[in-house]
Tab-separated table of C-alpha atoms in Angstrom:
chain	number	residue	atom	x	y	z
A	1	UNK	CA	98.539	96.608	84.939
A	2	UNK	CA	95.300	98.502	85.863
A	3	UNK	CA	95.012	97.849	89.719
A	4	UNK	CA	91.365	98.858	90.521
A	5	UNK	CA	90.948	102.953	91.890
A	6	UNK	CA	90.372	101.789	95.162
A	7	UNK	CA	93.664	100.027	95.737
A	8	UNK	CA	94.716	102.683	94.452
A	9	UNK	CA	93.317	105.375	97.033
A	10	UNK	CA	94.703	102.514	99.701
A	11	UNK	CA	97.509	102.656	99.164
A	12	UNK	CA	98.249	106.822	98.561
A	13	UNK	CA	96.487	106.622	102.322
A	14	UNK	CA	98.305	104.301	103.715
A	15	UNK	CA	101.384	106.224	102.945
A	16	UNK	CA	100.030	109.215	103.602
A	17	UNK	CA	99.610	107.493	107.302
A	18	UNK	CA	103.469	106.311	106.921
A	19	UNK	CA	104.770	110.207	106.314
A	20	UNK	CA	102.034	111.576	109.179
A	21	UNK	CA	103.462	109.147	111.408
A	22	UNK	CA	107.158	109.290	110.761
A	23	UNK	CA	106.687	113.149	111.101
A	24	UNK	CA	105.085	112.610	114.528
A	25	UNK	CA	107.446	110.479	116.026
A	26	UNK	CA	110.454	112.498	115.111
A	27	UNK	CA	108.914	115.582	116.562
A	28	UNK	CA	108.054	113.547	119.674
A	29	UNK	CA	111.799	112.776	119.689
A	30	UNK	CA	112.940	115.889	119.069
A	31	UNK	CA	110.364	117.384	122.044
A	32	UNK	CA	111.817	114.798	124.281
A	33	UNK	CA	115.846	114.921	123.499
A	34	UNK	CA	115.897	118.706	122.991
A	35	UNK	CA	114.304	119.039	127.119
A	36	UNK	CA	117.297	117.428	128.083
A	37	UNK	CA	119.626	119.616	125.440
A	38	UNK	CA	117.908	123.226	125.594
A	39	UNK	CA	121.048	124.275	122.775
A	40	UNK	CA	119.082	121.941	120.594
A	41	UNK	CA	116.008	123.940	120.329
A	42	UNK	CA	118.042	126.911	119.515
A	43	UNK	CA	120.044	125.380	116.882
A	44	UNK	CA	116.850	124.474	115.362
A	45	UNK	CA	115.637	128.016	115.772
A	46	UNK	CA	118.744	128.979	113.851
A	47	UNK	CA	118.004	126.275	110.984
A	48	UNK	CA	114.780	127.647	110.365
A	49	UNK	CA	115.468	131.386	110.018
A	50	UNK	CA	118.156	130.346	107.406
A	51	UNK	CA	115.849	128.415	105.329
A	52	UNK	CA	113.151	131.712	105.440
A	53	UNK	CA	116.315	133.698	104.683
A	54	UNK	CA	117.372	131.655	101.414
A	55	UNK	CA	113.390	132.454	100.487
A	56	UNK	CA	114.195	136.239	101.072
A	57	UNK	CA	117.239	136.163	98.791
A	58	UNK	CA	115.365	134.823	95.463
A	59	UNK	CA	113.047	138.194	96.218
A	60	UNK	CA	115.395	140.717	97.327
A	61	UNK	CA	119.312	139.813	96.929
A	62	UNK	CA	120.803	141.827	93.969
A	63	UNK	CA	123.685	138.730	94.469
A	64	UNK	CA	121.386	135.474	95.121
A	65	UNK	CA	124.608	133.001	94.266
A	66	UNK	CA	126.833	134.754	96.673
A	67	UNK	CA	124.000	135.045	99.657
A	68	UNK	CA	122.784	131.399	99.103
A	69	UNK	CA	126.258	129.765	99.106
A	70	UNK	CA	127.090	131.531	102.823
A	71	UNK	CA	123.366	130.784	103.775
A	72	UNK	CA	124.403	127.210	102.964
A	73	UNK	CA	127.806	127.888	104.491
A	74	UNK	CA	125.801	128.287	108.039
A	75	UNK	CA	123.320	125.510	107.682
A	76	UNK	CA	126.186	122.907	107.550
A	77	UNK	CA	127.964	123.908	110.394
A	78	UNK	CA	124.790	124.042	112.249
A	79	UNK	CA	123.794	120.629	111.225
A	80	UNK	CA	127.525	119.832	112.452
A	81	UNK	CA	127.306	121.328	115.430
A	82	UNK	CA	123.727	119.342	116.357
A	83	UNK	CA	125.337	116.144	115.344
A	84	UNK	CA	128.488	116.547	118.020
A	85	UNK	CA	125.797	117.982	120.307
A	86	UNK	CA	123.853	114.659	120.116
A	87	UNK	CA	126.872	111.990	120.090
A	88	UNK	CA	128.424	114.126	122.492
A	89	UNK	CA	125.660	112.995	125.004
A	90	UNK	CA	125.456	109.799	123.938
A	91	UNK	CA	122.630	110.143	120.819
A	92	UNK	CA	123.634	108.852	117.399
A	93	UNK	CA	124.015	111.879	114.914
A	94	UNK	CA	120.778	110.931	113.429
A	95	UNK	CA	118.745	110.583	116.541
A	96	UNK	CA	116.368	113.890	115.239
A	97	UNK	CA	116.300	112.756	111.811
A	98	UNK	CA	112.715	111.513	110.208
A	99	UNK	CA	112.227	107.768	110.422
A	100	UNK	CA	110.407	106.880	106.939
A	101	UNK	CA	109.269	103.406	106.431
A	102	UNK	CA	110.667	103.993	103.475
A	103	UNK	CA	113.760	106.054	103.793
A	104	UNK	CA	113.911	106.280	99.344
A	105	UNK	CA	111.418	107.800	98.505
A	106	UNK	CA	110.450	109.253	102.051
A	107	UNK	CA	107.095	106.884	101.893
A	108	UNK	CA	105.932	109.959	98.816
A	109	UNK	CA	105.700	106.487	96.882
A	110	UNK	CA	107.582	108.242	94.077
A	111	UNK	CA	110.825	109.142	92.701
A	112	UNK	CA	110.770	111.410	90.752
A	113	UNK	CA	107.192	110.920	88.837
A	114	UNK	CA	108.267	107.262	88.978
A	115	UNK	CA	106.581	104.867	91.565
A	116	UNK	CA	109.296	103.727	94.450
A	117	UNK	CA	109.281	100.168	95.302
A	118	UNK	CA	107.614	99.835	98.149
A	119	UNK	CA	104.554	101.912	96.578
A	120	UNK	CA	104.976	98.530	93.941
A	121	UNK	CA	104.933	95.836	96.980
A	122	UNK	CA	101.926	98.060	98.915
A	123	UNK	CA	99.833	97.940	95.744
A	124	UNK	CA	100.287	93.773	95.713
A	125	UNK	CA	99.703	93.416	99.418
A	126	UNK	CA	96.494	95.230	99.056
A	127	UNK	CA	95.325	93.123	96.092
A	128	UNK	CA	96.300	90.054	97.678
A	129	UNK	CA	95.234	91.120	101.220
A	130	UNK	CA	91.747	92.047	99.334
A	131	UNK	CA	91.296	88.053	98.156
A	132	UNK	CA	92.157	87.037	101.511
A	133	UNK	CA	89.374	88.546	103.300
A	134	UNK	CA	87.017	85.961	101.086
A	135	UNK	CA	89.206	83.082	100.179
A	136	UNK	CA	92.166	81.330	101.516
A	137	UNK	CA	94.999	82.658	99.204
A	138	UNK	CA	97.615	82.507	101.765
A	139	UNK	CA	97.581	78.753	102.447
A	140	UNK	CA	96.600	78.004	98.848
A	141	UNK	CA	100.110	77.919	96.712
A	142	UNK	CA	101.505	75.251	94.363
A	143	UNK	CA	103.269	73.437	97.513
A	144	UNK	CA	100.519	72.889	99.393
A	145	UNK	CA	98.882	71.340	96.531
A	146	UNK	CA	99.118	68.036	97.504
A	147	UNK	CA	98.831	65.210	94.732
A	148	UNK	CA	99.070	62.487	97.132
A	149	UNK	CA	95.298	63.028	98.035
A	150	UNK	CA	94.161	61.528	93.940
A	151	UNK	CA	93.568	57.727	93.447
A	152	UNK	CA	96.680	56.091	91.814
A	153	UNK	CA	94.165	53.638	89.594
A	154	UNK	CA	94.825	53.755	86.007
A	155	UNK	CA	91.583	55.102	84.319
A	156	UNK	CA	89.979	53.807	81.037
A	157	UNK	CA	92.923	56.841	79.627
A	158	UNK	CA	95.850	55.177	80.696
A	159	UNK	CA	96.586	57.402	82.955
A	160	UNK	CA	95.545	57.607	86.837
A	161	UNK	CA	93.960	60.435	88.877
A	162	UNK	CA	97.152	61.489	90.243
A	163	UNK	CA	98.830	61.533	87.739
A	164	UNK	CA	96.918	63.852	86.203
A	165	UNK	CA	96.517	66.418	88.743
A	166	UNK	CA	100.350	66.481	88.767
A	167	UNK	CA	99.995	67.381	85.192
A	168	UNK	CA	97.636	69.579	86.105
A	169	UNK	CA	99.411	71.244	88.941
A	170	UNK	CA	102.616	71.887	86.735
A	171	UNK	CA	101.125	73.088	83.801
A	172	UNK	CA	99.284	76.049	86.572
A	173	UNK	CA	102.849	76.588	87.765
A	174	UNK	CA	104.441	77.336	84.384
A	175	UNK	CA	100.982	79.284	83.297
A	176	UNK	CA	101.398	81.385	86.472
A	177	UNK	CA	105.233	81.922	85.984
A	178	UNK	CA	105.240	83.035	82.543
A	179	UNK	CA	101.978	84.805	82.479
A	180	UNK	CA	101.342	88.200	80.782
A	181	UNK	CA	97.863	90.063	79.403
A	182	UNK	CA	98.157	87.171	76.538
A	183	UNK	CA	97.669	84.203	78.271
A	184	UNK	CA	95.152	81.981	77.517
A	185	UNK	CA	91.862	81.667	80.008
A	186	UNK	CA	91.272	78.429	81.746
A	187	UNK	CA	88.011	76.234	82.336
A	188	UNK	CA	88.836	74.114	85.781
A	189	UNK	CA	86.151	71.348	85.563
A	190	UNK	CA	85.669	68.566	87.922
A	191	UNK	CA	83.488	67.553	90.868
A	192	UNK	CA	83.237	69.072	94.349
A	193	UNK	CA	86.497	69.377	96.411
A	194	UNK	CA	89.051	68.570	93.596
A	195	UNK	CA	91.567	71.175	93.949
A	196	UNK	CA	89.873	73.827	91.492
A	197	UNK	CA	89.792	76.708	93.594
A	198	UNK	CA	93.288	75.712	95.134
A	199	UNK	CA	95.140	75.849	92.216
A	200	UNK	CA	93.347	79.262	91.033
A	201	UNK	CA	94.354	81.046	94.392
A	202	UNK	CA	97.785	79.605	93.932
A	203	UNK	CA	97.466	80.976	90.108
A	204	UNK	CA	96.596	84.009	91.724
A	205	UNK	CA	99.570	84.325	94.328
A	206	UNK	CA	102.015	84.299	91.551
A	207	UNK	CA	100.530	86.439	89.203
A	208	UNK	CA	99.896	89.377	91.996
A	209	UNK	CA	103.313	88.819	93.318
A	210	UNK	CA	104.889	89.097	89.246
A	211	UNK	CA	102.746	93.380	89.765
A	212	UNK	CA	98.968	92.045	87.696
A	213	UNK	CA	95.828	92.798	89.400
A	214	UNK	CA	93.659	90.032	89.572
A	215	UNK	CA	90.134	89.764	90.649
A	216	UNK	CA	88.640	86.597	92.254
A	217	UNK	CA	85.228	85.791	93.105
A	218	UNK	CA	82.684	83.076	93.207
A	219	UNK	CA	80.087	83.364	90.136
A	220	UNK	CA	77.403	84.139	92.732
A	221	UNK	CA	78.764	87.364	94.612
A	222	UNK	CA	80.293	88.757	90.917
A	223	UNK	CA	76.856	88.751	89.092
A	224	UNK	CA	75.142	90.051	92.427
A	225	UNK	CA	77.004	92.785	92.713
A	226	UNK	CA	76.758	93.262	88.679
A	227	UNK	CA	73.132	93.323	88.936
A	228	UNK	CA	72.889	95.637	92.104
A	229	UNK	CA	75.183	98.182	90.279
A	230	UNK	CA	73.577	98.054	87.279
A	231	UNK	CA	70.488	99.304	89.200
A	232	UNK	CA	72.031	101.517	91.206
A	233	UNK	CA	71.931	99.330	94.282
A	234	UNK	CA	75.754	99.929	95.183
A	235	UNK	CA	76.463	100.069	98.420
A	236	UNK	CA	78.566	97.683	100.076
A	237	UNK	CA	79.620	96.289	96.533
A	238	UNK	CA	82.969	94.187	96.105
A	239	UNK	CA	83.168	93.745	92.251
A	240	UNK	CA	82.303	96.820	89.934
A	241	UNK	CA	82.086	95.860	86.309
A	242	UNK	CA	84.566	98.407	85.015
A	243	UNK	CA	87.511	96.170	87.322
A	244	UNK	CA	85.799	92.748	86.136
A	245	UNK	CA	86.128	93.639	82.852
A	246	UNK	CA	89.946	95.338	83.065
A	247	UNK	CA	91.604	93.656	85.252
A	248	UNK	CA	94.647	91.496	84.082
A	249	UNK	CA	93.433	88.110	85.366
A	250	UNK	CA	90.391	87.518	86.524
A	251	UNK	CA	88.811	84.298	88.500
A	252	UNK	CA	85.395	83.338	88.478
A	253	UNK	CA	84.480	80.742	90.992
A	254	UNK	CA	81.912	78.156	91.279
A	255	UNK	CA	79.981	78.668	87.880
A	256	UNK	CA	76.891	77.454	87.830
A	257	UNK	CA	76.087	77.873	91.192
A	258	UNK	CA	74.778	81.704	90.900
A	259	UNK	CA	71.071	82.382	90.681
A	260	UNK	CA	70.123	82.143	87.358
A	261	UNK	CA	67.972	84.977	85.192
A	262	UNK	CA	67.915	86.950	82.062
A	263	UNK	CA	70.564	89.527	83.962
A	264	UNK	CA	72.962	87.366	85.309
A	265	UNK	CA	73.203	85.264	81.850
A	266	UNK	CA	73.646	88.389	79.551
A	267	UNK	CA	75.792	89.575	82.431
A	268	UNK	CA	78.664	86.245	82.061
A	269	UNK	CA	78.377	86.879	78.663
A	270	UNK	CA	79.103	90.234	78.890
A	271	UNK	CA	82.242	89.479	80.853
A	272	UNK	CA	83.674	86.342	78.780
A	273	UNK	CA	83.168	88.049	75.544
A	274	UNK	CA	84.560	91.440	76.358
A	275	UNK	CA	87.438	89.808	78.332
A	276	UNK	CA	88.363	87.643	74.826
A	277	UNK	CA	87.810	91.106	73.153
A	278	UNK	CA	90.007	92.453	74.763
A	279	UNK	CA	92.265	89.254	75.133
A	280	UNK	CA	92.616	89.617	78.609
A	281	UNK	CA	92.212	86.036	80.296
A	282	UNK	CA	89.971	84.715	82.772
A	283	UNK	CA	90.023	81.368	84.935
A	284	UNK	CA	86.690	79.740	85.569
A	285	UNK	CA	85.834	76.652	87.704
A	286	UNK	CA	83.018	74.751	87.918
A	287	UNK	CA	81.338	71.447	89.380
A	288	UNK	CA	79.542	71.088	85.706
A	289	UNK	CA	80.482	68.953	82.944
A	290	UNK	CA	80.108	70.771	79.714
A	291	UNK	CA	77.098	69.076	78.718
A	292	UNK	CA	76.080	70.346	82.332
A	293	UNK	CA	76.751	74.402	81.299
A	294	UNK	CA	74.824	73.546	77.863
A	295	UNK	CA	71.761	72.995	79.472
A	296	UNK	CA	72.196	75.474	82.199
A	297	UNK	CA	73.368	78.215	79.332
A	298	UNK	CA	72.966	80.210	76.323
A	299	UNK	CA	74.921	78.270	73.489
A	300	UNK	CA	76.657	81.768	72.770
A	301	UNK	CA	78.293	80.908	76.563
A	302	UNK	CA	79.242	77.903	76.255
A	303	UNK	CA	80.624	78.309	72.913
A	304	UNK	CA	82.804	80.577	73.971
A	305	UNK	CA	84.023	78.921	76.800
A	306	UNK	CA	84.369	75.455	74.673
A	307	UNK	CA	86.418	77.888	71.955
A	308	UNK	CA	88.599	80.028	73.499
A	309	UNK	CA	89.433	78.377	76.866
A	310	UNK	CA	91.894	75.163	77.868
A	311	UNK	CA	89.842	73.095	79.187
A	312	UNK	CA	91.721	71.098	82.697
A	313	UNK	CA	89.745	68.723	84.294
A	314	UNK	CA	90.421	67.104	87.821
A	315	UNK	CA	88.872	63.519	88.592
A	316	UNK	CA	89.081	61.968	91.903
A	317	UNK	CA	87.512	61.956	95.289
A	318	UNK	CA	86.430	64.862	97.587
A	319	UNK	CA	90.065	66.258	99.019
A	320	UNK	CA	88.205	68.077	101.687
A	321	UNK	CA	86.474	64.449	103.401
A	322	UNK	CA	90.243	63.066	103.483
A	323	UNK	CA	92.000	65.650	104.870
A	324	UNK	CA	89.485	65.646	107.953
């Protein structure tokens, strides 16, 4: 599940801030509690020259197990004594101890060479929190999908709007339950307003909250930023071909809406061919009909796409007009 290096580097700083902070505020406390109980400071003192003495023994004691166990002897009963010092004058025992956010693996992020949990939930919030900054993934989830905004009329298919966005809806549900690297990628097709980019962000909430990295974007600001790095124009960038291409889902939105040259083509076909390569799926929406994306595209495109992707198409009216 290759998260992208800079959530990554986000999240080692952001617990590096946890442990700097922690650390602070427990020597504030200590500062403040230990004016008021002067024999704190000196039990303190005491605690410190025993841990540089237990140093001195591995160089110089001729009987390290002997001098270490009474070394050890002496730090307990100090720590004993600070405790009844402290709930003695009305602090709990553990007023002086560090505060970690997270108190198992002391907000290192690890146990033991093996990531802690809340270095797991971190990583999601910054991949989620990194989609939310350019699309709504927080209010976009399978429940707030609302079927009730398709036309009930039975099409020429038997079978009416509604009902097929329900279809629709719960085959995205199981998808996003059960996904892994193997899933299939998805073409969302329909016309402007229809719930595609809904039910990709709530696609999306699952599969971040089940520890993938996805990476969503409209067409547009993915190719852009493609193109600039490809010529070395990279500042400011959000999408960096090395994460569109590796991470486990990713979410192109709006096809067919991009600028359209000789870069940005061989550029999407770059990305859906090495993504099938490497049978790593991809969701794509668009406003096109296929017939649309043939005209617009290289045949090697929509090949491709027509090949190797479920096609799920949403009919109906413009959701956005009828919820105003």
């Amino acid at each position: 599940m290759p998260y992208s290096q800079d959530v990554y580097n986000r999240a080692i700083q952001i617990l590096e801030r946890r442990r700097e902070q922690a650390n602070t505020e427990a020597q504030e406390r200590f500062d403040e509690i230990s004016e008021k109980l002067p024999e704190l400071e000196k039990i303190q003192r005491e605690l410190a020259r025993i841990g540089l003495n237990i140093s001195k023994v591995f160089l110089y004691s001729s009987d390290k197990q002997a001098d270490i166990k009474q070394l050890m002897q002496e730090s307990l009963s100090l720590q004993e004594r600070k405790k009844a010092v402290l709930t003695k004058n009305g602090y709990s025992e553990n007023a002086l101890d560090v505060q970690y956010t997270c108190p198992v693996c002391k907000d290192t992020g690890f146990i033991k060479n093996r990531r802690c949990k809340c270095h797991t939930e971190l990583l999601k919030d910054i991949e989620r929190s990194r989609i939310a900054k350019i699309a709504p993934i927080e209010e976009c989830t399978f429940d707030t999908f609302d079927v009730n905004y398709y036309p009930q009329q039975i099409m020429e298919n038997g079978i009416s709007p509604r009902d097929k966005a329900e279809k629709i809806k719960n085959s995205c549900s199981k998808y996003a339950v059960n996904f892994n690297t193997s899933a299939k990628s998805i073409m969302f097709m329909g016309g402007t307003g229809l719930g595609k980019t809904h039910l990709s962000l709530a696609i999306a909430n699952v599969v971040i909250n089940k520890g993938y990295s996805v990476v969503y974007g409209t067409a547009q600001n993915i190719l852009r930023d493609l193109q600039n790095e490809n010529f070395g124009r990279d500042d400011a960038l959000l999408y960096y071909e090395k994460a569109v291409l590796t991470c486990d889902l990713l979410i192109i939105d709006d096809l067919g809406t991009e600028y359209k040259n000789a870069y940005t083509a061989a550029c999407l076909y770059n990305i859906i061919n090495s993504r099938l390569g490497a049978k790593l799926p991809t969701i794509i929406s668009t406003n096109f009909s296929l017939d649309e994306l043939e005209e617009k595209y290289d045949q090697r495109i929509t090949s491709r796409i027509t090949g190797e992707y479920r096609q799920l198409v949403l009919v109906g009216n413009d959701i956005r007009y009828m919820k105003d």
